[in-house]
C-alpha cells in the first residue's frame, strides 16, 4: 500500500470517527471537545492503534483550526464592544487572572517545570472556553438574563488578555532575551492598538476589501487574509492566533455576520482536527501520574471561577441566583487551554508531562463546565429553601 493511500485511509477514518463522537456528544448535551481529545489519545503515540501517516496533515490542519477558531472569535466582537467590555470588566478581569492563573502556576512550580512551565500552566487554568460558554448559555435559554452581559464582559477581557499573553508565551518558549521579549510585547501591543483604531474608524474599508457577493471568492479572500495575517504575526513572534483574532475584530457589520456563517463549518472541521492532533501527540500513559493534579486543579479552579463570576455579578447589583449562574457559566475550559498547551509542546519549551496534565485537565473541565451550569439553579434553589425554612420550635 502506498503512503498516500495509507494517509487517505487514516484521515478518512479519523474524520468519520469525529462525526460519530460529535453525534454522541450532541445526544448527551455536552461539548465534543473531550471526545475529540480521547480519540487523539487512543490513536496517537502509546495509544491503542498508532496512526502516523496522517500526522503531517493533522499538524497543518490543526494550525489552520487555531487560526479559524480565533478569527471567528474576533468576528463576534466589534471594536466598540471590546472597549466597552474593558471599561466594564477590568476589575473582575484582574481578579479572574489572579484567582485562576495562580493554581496552574503553583502546580507547575511544585512539579519542577520552572518559569516556562508555570507561565504555560497559568494560561491553561486561567482562560474559559468562549465556545462552550456561549453554547451552554444558548442551550439553557440564558442569553437574555441580567447576568449574561457580565459573563460576556469577562470573556471579552480574557480574549484581549490572550492577545497580550500569547506573544509573551511565544517569546519565553523561544528562549529570547529580555530585550527581545520586550520588543515582541511592544509589537503585539502596537498591533492591538492599531487594529482597534482601524476597526473603530475604518472598519468599513477593511470589510469592503474582503467582502464579495460570490461565496467562493468571499471564502478565498477570508481564508487567504486570515492565513496571511496569521503567518506574518507568527513571523514577528506575536502569535498566529492573535493575528487571526485581530483580523476578525477589524471586519465588522454585515460582512462579519456573513463571514461567520460561511466559516463556521470550516472552523468546526479544522478545530476538531486540531483537538485530535493534540491528542495524537500526547502519550496517554503519561496521564495517570498527573491525573491527581488534574483533579485537584479542576476542583480549585471551578471554585475560583464561580467566585469570580459571583463577585463580578454582585458589583452589578444582581441577586444571588444570578451571581451563581454567572460563576457557573465561566467554569468550562476548552479550545484556548489546548491552544496554549499545544503551542508550548510544539516549540519544545516544556516538560512532556505538561501536555498530559493539560489534556486531563481540559477533559475534566470541558465535561464539568456544562454540568455545573445546568445544576447550579436547582442546587442554589435547594440551599435557599433550606435557609428560609422556619425552625420547628418544640414546646
Coordinates of C-alpha atoms in Angstrom, one line a residue:
X1 CA 0.0 0.0 0.0
X2 CA 1.4 3.4 -1.0
X3 CA 2.0 6.1 1.7
X4 CA -0.7 8.3 0.0
X5 CA -3.3 5.6 0.2
X6 CA -2.5 4.9 3.8
X7 CA -2.7 8.6 4.7
X8 CA -6.1 8.9 3.0
X9 CA -7.4 5.8 4.8
X10 CA -6.2 7.1 8.2
X11 CA -7.6 10.6 7.5
X12 CA -10.9 9.2 6.4
X13 CA -11.2 7.0 9.5
X14 CA -10.3 10.0 11.8
X15 CA -12.9 12.2 10.2
X16 CA -15.6 9.6 10.3
X17 CA -14.8 8.9 14.0
X18 CA -15.0 12.6 14.7
X19 CA -18.5 12.6 13.2
X20 CA -19.6 9.7 15.5
X21 CA -18.0 11.5 18.5
X22 CA -19.8 14.7 17.7
X23 CA -23.2 12.9 17.4
X24 CA -22.6 11.2 20.7
X25 CA -21.8 14.5 22.4
X26 CA -24.9 16.1 21.0
X27 CA -27.0 13.2 22.2
X28 CA -25.9 13.8 25.8
X29 CA -25.9 17.7 25.5
X30 CA -22.1 18.0 26.1
X31 CA -19.2 19.6 24.3
X32 CA -17.5 17.2 21.8
X33 CA -14.0 18.5 22.8
X34 CA -13.4 15.8 25.4
X35 CA -14.3 13.0 22.9
X36 CA -12.0 14.6 20.3
X37 CA -9.1 14.6 22.7
X38 CA -9.9 11.0 23.8
X39 CA -9.9 10.0 20.1
X40 CA -6.5 11.6 19.6
X41 CA -5.1 9.9 22.7
X42 CA -6.4 6.5 21.6
X43 CA -4.8 6.7 18.1
X44 CA -1.6 8.5 18.8
X45 CA 1.7 7.5 20.3
X46 CA 1.2 5.0 23.0
X47 CA -2.5 4.6 22.1
X48 CA -4.5 1.5 21.1
X49 CA -3.6 1.9 17.4
X50 CA -0.9 4.4 16.3
X51 CA -1.9 6.4 13.1
X52 CA 1.3 8.0 11.8
X53 CA 0.7 8.5 8.1
X54 CA -1.9 11.4 8.6
X55 CA 0.3 13.2 11.2
X56 CA 1.7 15.8 8.8
X57 CA -1.7 16.8 7.5
X58 CA -3.1 16.8 11.1
X59 CA -0.4 19.2 12.2
X60 CA -1.1 21.7 9.3
X61 CA -4.8 21.3 9.6
X62 CA -4.6 21.8 13.4
X63 CA -2.7 25.1 12.8
X64 CA -5.5 26.2 10.4
X65 CA -8.0 25.2 13.1
X66 CA -6.4 27.5 15.6
X67 CA -6.5 30.4 13.1
X68 CA -10.2 29.8 12.3
X69 CA -11.1 29.5 16.0
X70 CA -9.6 32.9 16.8
X71 CA -10.8 34.5 13.6
X72 CA -14.4 33.5 14.4
X73 CA -13.9 34.7 17.9
X74 CA -12.8 38.1 16.6
X75 CA -15.8 38.3 14.3
X76 CA -18.1 38.0 17.3
X77 CA -16.8 41.4 18.7
X78 CA -16.8 44.9 17.3
X79 CA -14.1 47.4 18.5
X80 CA -16.7 49.5 20.4
X81 CA -17.9 46.3 22.2
X82 CA -14.3 45.5 23.2
X83 CA -13.7 49.0 24.6
X84 CA -17.0 49.0 26.5
X85 CA -16.3 45.5 27.8
X86 CA -12.8 46.5 29.1
X87 CA -14.2 49.5 30.9
X88 CA -17.0 47.5 32.5
X89 CA -15.0 44.4 33.5
X90 CA -11.4 45.4 34.1
X91 CA -11.6 44.9 37.9
X92 CA -13.3 41.5 37.5
X93 CA -10.8 40.6 34.7
X94 CA -7.9 41.3 37.0
X95 CA -9.4 39.2 39.8
X96 CA -10.0 36.4 37.2
X97 CA -6.3 36.4 36.2
X98 CA -5.0 36.2 39.8
X99 CA -7.6 33.7 41.1
X100 CA -7.4 31.3 38.1
X101 CA -3.9 31.5 36.8
X102 CA -2.3 31.1 40.3
X103 CA -3.3 27.5 40.8
X104 CA -1.7 26.5 37.5
X105 CA 1.4 28.4 38.2
X106 CA 1.8 26.9 41.7
X107 CA 1.3 23.3 40.4
X108 CA 3.8 23.8 37.6
X109 CA 6.5 25.2 40.0
X110 CA 5.8 22.4 42.5
X111 CA 6.3 19.8 39.8
X112 CA 9.6 21.4 38.9
X113 CA 8.6 22.7 35.4
X114 CA 10.3 26.0 36.0
X115 CA 9.1 29.5 35.0
X116 CA 8.3 28.5 31.4
X117 CA 6.0 25.7 32.6
X118 CA 4.5 28.0 35.2
X119 CA 3.6 30.6 32.6
X120 CA 2.1 27.9 30.4
X121 CA 0.0 26.2 33.0
X122 CA -1.1 29.6 34.3
X123 CA -2.7 30.3 30.9
X124 CA -4.2 26.8 30.7
X125 CA -6.1 27.2 34.0
X126 CA -7.0 30.9 33.5
X127 CA -8.9 31.0 30.3
X128 CA -12.5 29.9 30.0
X129 CA -13.9 28.4 26.8
X130 CA -15.8 31.1 25.0
X131 CA -17.3 28.5 22.6
X132 CA -18.6 26.2 25.3
X133 CA -19.9 29.1 27.5
X134 CA -21.8 30.6 24.5
X135 CA -23.3 27.2 23.6
X136 CA -24.4 26.5 27.2
X137 CA -26.0 29.9 27.6
X138 CA -27.9 29.4 24.3
X139 CA -28.9 25.8 25.2
X140 CA -30.2 26.9 28.6
X141 CA -32.0 30.0 27.3
X142 CA -30.0 32.4 29.4
X143 CA -28.8 34.8 26.7
X144 CA -31.4 37.4 27.8
X145 CA -30.6 37.0 31.6
X146 CA -29.4 40.0 33.5
X147 CA -26.0 38.3 34.4
X148 CA -25.2 37.4 30.8
X149 CA -23.6 40.8 30.0
X150 CA -21.3 40.3 33.0
X151 CA -20.3 36.9 31.7
X152 CA -19.6 38.2 28.2
X153 CA -17.6 41.2 29.5
X154 CA -15.3 38.8 31.4
X155 CA -14.9 36.6 28.3
X156 CA -14.0 39.7 26.3
X157 CA -11.4 40.7 28.9
X158 CA -9.9 37.2 28.8
X159 CA -9.7 37.2 25.0
X160 CA -7.9 40.5 25.0
X161 CA -5.6 39.3 27.8
X162 CA -4.7 36.4 25.5
X163 CA -3.7 38.9 22.8
X164 CA -1.0 40.1 25.2
X165 CA -0.3 36.7 26.9
X166 CA 0.4 34.7 23.7
X167 CA 3.2 36.9 22.4
X168 CA 4.8 36.8 25.9
X169 CA 4.5 33.0 26.0
X170 CA 5.9 32.7 22.5
X171 CA 8.9 34.8 23.4
X172 CA 9.5 32.8 26.6
X173 CA 9.3 29.5 24.7
X174 CA 11.6 30.7 22.0
X175 CA 14.2 31.5 24.7
X176 CA 14.7 35.1 23.5
X177 CA 16.5 37.6 25.6
X178 CA 14.7 40.1 27.9
X179 CA 15.2 42.9 25.3
X180 CA 13.8 40.7 22.5
X181 CA 10.9 39.8 24.7
X182 CA 10.1 43.5 25.4
X183 CA 10.3 44.1 21.7
X184 CA 7.9 41.3 20.9
X185 CA 5.4 42.5 23.5
X186 CA 5.7 46.1 22.2
X187 CA 5.0 44.9 18.7
X188 CA 1.9 43.0 20.0
X189 CA 0.6 45.9 21.9
X190 CA 1.2 48.2 19.0
X191 CA -0.7 45.8 16.7
X192 CA -3.6 45.6 19.0
X193 CA -3.8 49.4 19.3
X194 CA -3.6 49.9 15.5
X195 CA -6.2 47.2 14.8
X196 CA -8.6 48.8 17.4
X197 CA -8.1 52.2 15.9
X198 CA -8.6 50.9 12.3
X199 CA -11.7 48.9 13.4
X200 CA -13.2 51.9 15.1
X201 CA -12.6 54.4 12.3
X202 CA -12.0 52.4 9.1
X203 CA -13.7 49.1 9.7
X204 CA -16.0 49.5 6.8
X205 CA -13.0 49.7 4.4
X206 CA -11.5 46.5 5.8
X207 CA -14.8 44.8 5.4
X208 CA -15.2 46.1 1.8
X209 CA -11.8 44.6 0.8
X210 CA -12.7 41.1 1.9
X211 CA -16.4 41.3 1.0
X212 CA -17.8 39.7 -2.1
X213 CA -21.2 38.7 -3.5
X214 CA -19.7 35.5 -4.8
X215 CA -19.4 33.0 -1.9
X216 CA -16.4 31.2 -3.4
X217 CA -14.5 34.5 -3.8
X218 CA -15.6 35.6 -0.4
X219 CA -14.3 32.4 1.2
X220 CA -11.0 32.6 -0.6
X221 CA -10.4 36.2 0.4
X222 CA -11.3 35.5 4.1
X223 CA -9.2 32.3 4.4
X224 CA -6.3 33.8 2.5
X225 CA -6.3 37.0 4.5
X226 CA -6.5 35.1 7.8
X227 CA -3.6 32.7 7.0
X228 CA -1.6 35.6 5.6
X229 CA -2.1 37.8 8.7
X230 CA -1.5 34.8 11.0
X231 CA 1.7 33.9 9.2
X232 CA 3.0 37.5 9.4
X233 CA 2.1 37.6 13.1
X234 CA 3.9 34.4 13.7
X235 CA 7.0 35.6 11.9
X236 CA 7.0 38.6 14.3
X237 CA 6.7 36.3 17.3
X238 CA 3.3 37.8 18.0
X239 CA 1.4 34.5 17.7
X240 CA -0.6 33.4 14.7
X241 CA -3.7 33.1 16.9
X242 CA -3.5 36.8 17.9
X243 CA -3.2 37.9 14.3
X244 CA -6.3 36.0 13.3
X245 CA -8.2 37.4 16.3
X246 CA -7.3 41.0 15.4
X247 CA -8.3 40.5 11.8
X248 CA -11.7 39.2 13.0
X249 CA -12.1 42.4 15.1
X250 CA -11.3 44.6 12.1
X251 CA -14.1 43.0 10.0
X252 CA -17.4 44.5 11.0
X253 CA -21.1 44.9 10.2
X254 CA -22.9 42.6 7.8
X255 CA -19.6 41.4 6.4
X256 CA -18.7 40.0 9.7
X257 CA -22.1 38.3 10.1
X258 CA -21.8 36.7 6.6
X259 CA -18.2 35.7 7.2
X260 CA -19.1 33.9 10.4
X261 CA -21.9 31.9 8.7
X262 CA -19.5 31.0 5.9
X263 CA -16.6 30.0 8.0
X264 CA -18.4 28.1 10.8
X265 CA -18.4 24.7 9.1
X266 CA -14.7 25.0 8.2
X267 CA -14.0 26.2 11.8
X268 CA -15.7 23.2 13.2
X269 CA -13.9 20.8 10.9
X270 CA -10.4 22.1 11.4
X271 CA -10.9 22.8 15.1
X272 CA -11.9 19.1 15.6
X273 CA -8.8 18.0 13.7
X274 CA -6.8 20.4 16.0
X275 CA -8.0 18.7 19.2
X276 CA -7.4 15.3 17.7
X277 CA -3.9 16.3 16.5
X278 CA -3.1 17.5 20.1
X279 CA -4.3 14.2 21.5
X280 CA -2.2 12.3 18.9
X281 CA 1.0 14.0 20.2
X282 CA 0.2 13.2 23.8
X283 CA 1.2 9.9 25.3
X284 CA -1.9 8.5 27.2
X285 CA 0.4 6.6 29.5
X286 CA 1.7 9.9 30.9
X287 CA -1.8 10.9 32.1
X288 CA -2.2 8.6 35.2
X289 CA 0.8 10.1 37.0
X290 CA -0.6 13.6 36.7
X291 CA -4.4 12.7 37.0
X292 CA -4.5 13.6 40.7
X293 CA -3.1 17.0 40.0
X294 CA -5.6 17.5 37.2
X295 CA -8.5 16.6 39.5
X296 CA -7.1 19.0 42.2
X297 CA -6.8 21.8 39.7
X298 CA -10.3 21.1 38.4
X299 CA -11.8 21.4 41.9
X300 CA -9.8 24.5 42.8
X301 CA -10.4 26.4 39.6
X302 CA -14.1 25.5 39.5
X303 CA -14.4 27.3 42.8
X304 CA -12.3 30.2 41.8
X305 CA -14.2 30.7 38.6
X306 CA -17.5 30.6 40.5
X307 CA -16.1 33.1 42.9
X308 CA -15.0 35.4 40.1
X309 CA -18.4 35.4 38.4
X310 CA -20.2 35.8 41.8
X311 CA -18.2 38.8 42.7
X312 CA -18.5 40.4 39.2
X313 CA -22.3 40.0 39.2
X314 CA -22.7 41.3 42.7
X315 CA -21.0 44.6 41.7
X316 CA -23.8 45.0 39.1
X317 CA -26.5 44.5 41.8
X318 CA -27.5 41.1 40.6
X319 CA -29.2 38.7 43.1
X320 CA -27.7 35.6 44.4
X321 CA -29.2 33.2 41.8
X322 CA -27.9 35.4 39.0
X323 CA -24.4 35.6 40.7
X324 CA -24.3 31.8 41.0
X325 CA -25.3 31.4 37.3
X326 CA -22.6 33.8 36.3
X327 CA -19.9 32.0 38.1
X328 CA -21.0 28.5 36.9
X329 CA -21.1 29.7 33.3
X330 CA -17.4 30.5 33.4
X331 CA -16.2 27.1 34.7
X332 CA -15.6 25.4 31.3
X333 CA -12.1 25.3 29.8
X334 CA -11.5 24.1 26.2
X335 CA -10.0 25.4 23.0
X336 CA -7.8 28.2 24.3
X337 CA -6.3 26.0 27.0
X338 CA -5.3 23.4 24.4
X339 CA -4.0 26.1 22.1
X340 CA -1.7 27.3 24.8
X341 CA -0.5 23.8 25.7
X342 CA -0.1 22.9 22.0
X343 CA 2.0 25.9 21.4
X344 CA 4.3 25.0 24.3
X345 CA 4.6 21.4 23.2
X346 CA 5.2 22.3 19.6
X347 CA 8.0 24.7 20.5
X348 CA 9.5 22.1 22.8
X349 CA 9.9 24.5 25.7
X350 CA 8.1 22.5 28.4
X351 CA 8.2 19.1 30.1
X352 CA 6.4 16.3 28.2
X353 CA 4.1 15.7 31.2
X354 CA 2.6 19.2 30.8
X355 CA 0.7 18.1 27.7
X356 CA -0.7 15.1 29.6
X357 CA -1.7 17.3 32.6
X358 CA -3.3 19.9 30.2
X359 CA -5.2 17.1 28.3
X360 CA -6.5 15.6 31.5
X361 CA -7.5 19.0 32.9
X362 CA -9.3 20.1 29.8
X363 CA -11.1 16.7 29.6
X364 CA -12.4 17.2 33.1
X365 CA -13.3 20.9 32.7
X366 CA -15.0 20.6 29.3
X367 CA -17.3 18.0 30.8
X368 CA -17.7 19.6 34.3
X369 CA -18.4 23.1 33.0
X370 CA -21.7 22.4 31.2
X371 CA -22.8 20.1 34.1
X372 CA -22.1 22.8 36.7
X373 CA -24.0 25.4 34.6
X374 CA -27.0 23.1 34.4
X375 CA -27.2 22.1 38.1
X376 CA -26.4 25.5 39.6
X377 CA -30.1 26.7 39.7
X378 CA -31.6 23.6 41.5
X379 CA -28.7 23.4 43.9
X380 CA -28.8 27.1 44.8
X381 CA -32.6 26.9 45.0
X382 CA -32.4 24.0 47.4
X383 CA -30.0 25.8 49.6
X384 CA -32.1 28.9 49.7
X385 CA -35.2 27.0 50.6
X386 CA -33.4 25.3 53.4
X387 CA -32.1 28.6 54.7
X388 CA -35.6 30.2 54.6
X389 CA -37.4 27.1 56.1
X390 CA -38.6 28.2 59.6
X391 CA -37.2 26.3 62.5
X392 CA -39.7 24.0 64.3
X393 CA -40.0 25.1 68.0
X394 CA -40.6 22.3 70.4
X395 CA -42.8 23.3 73.4

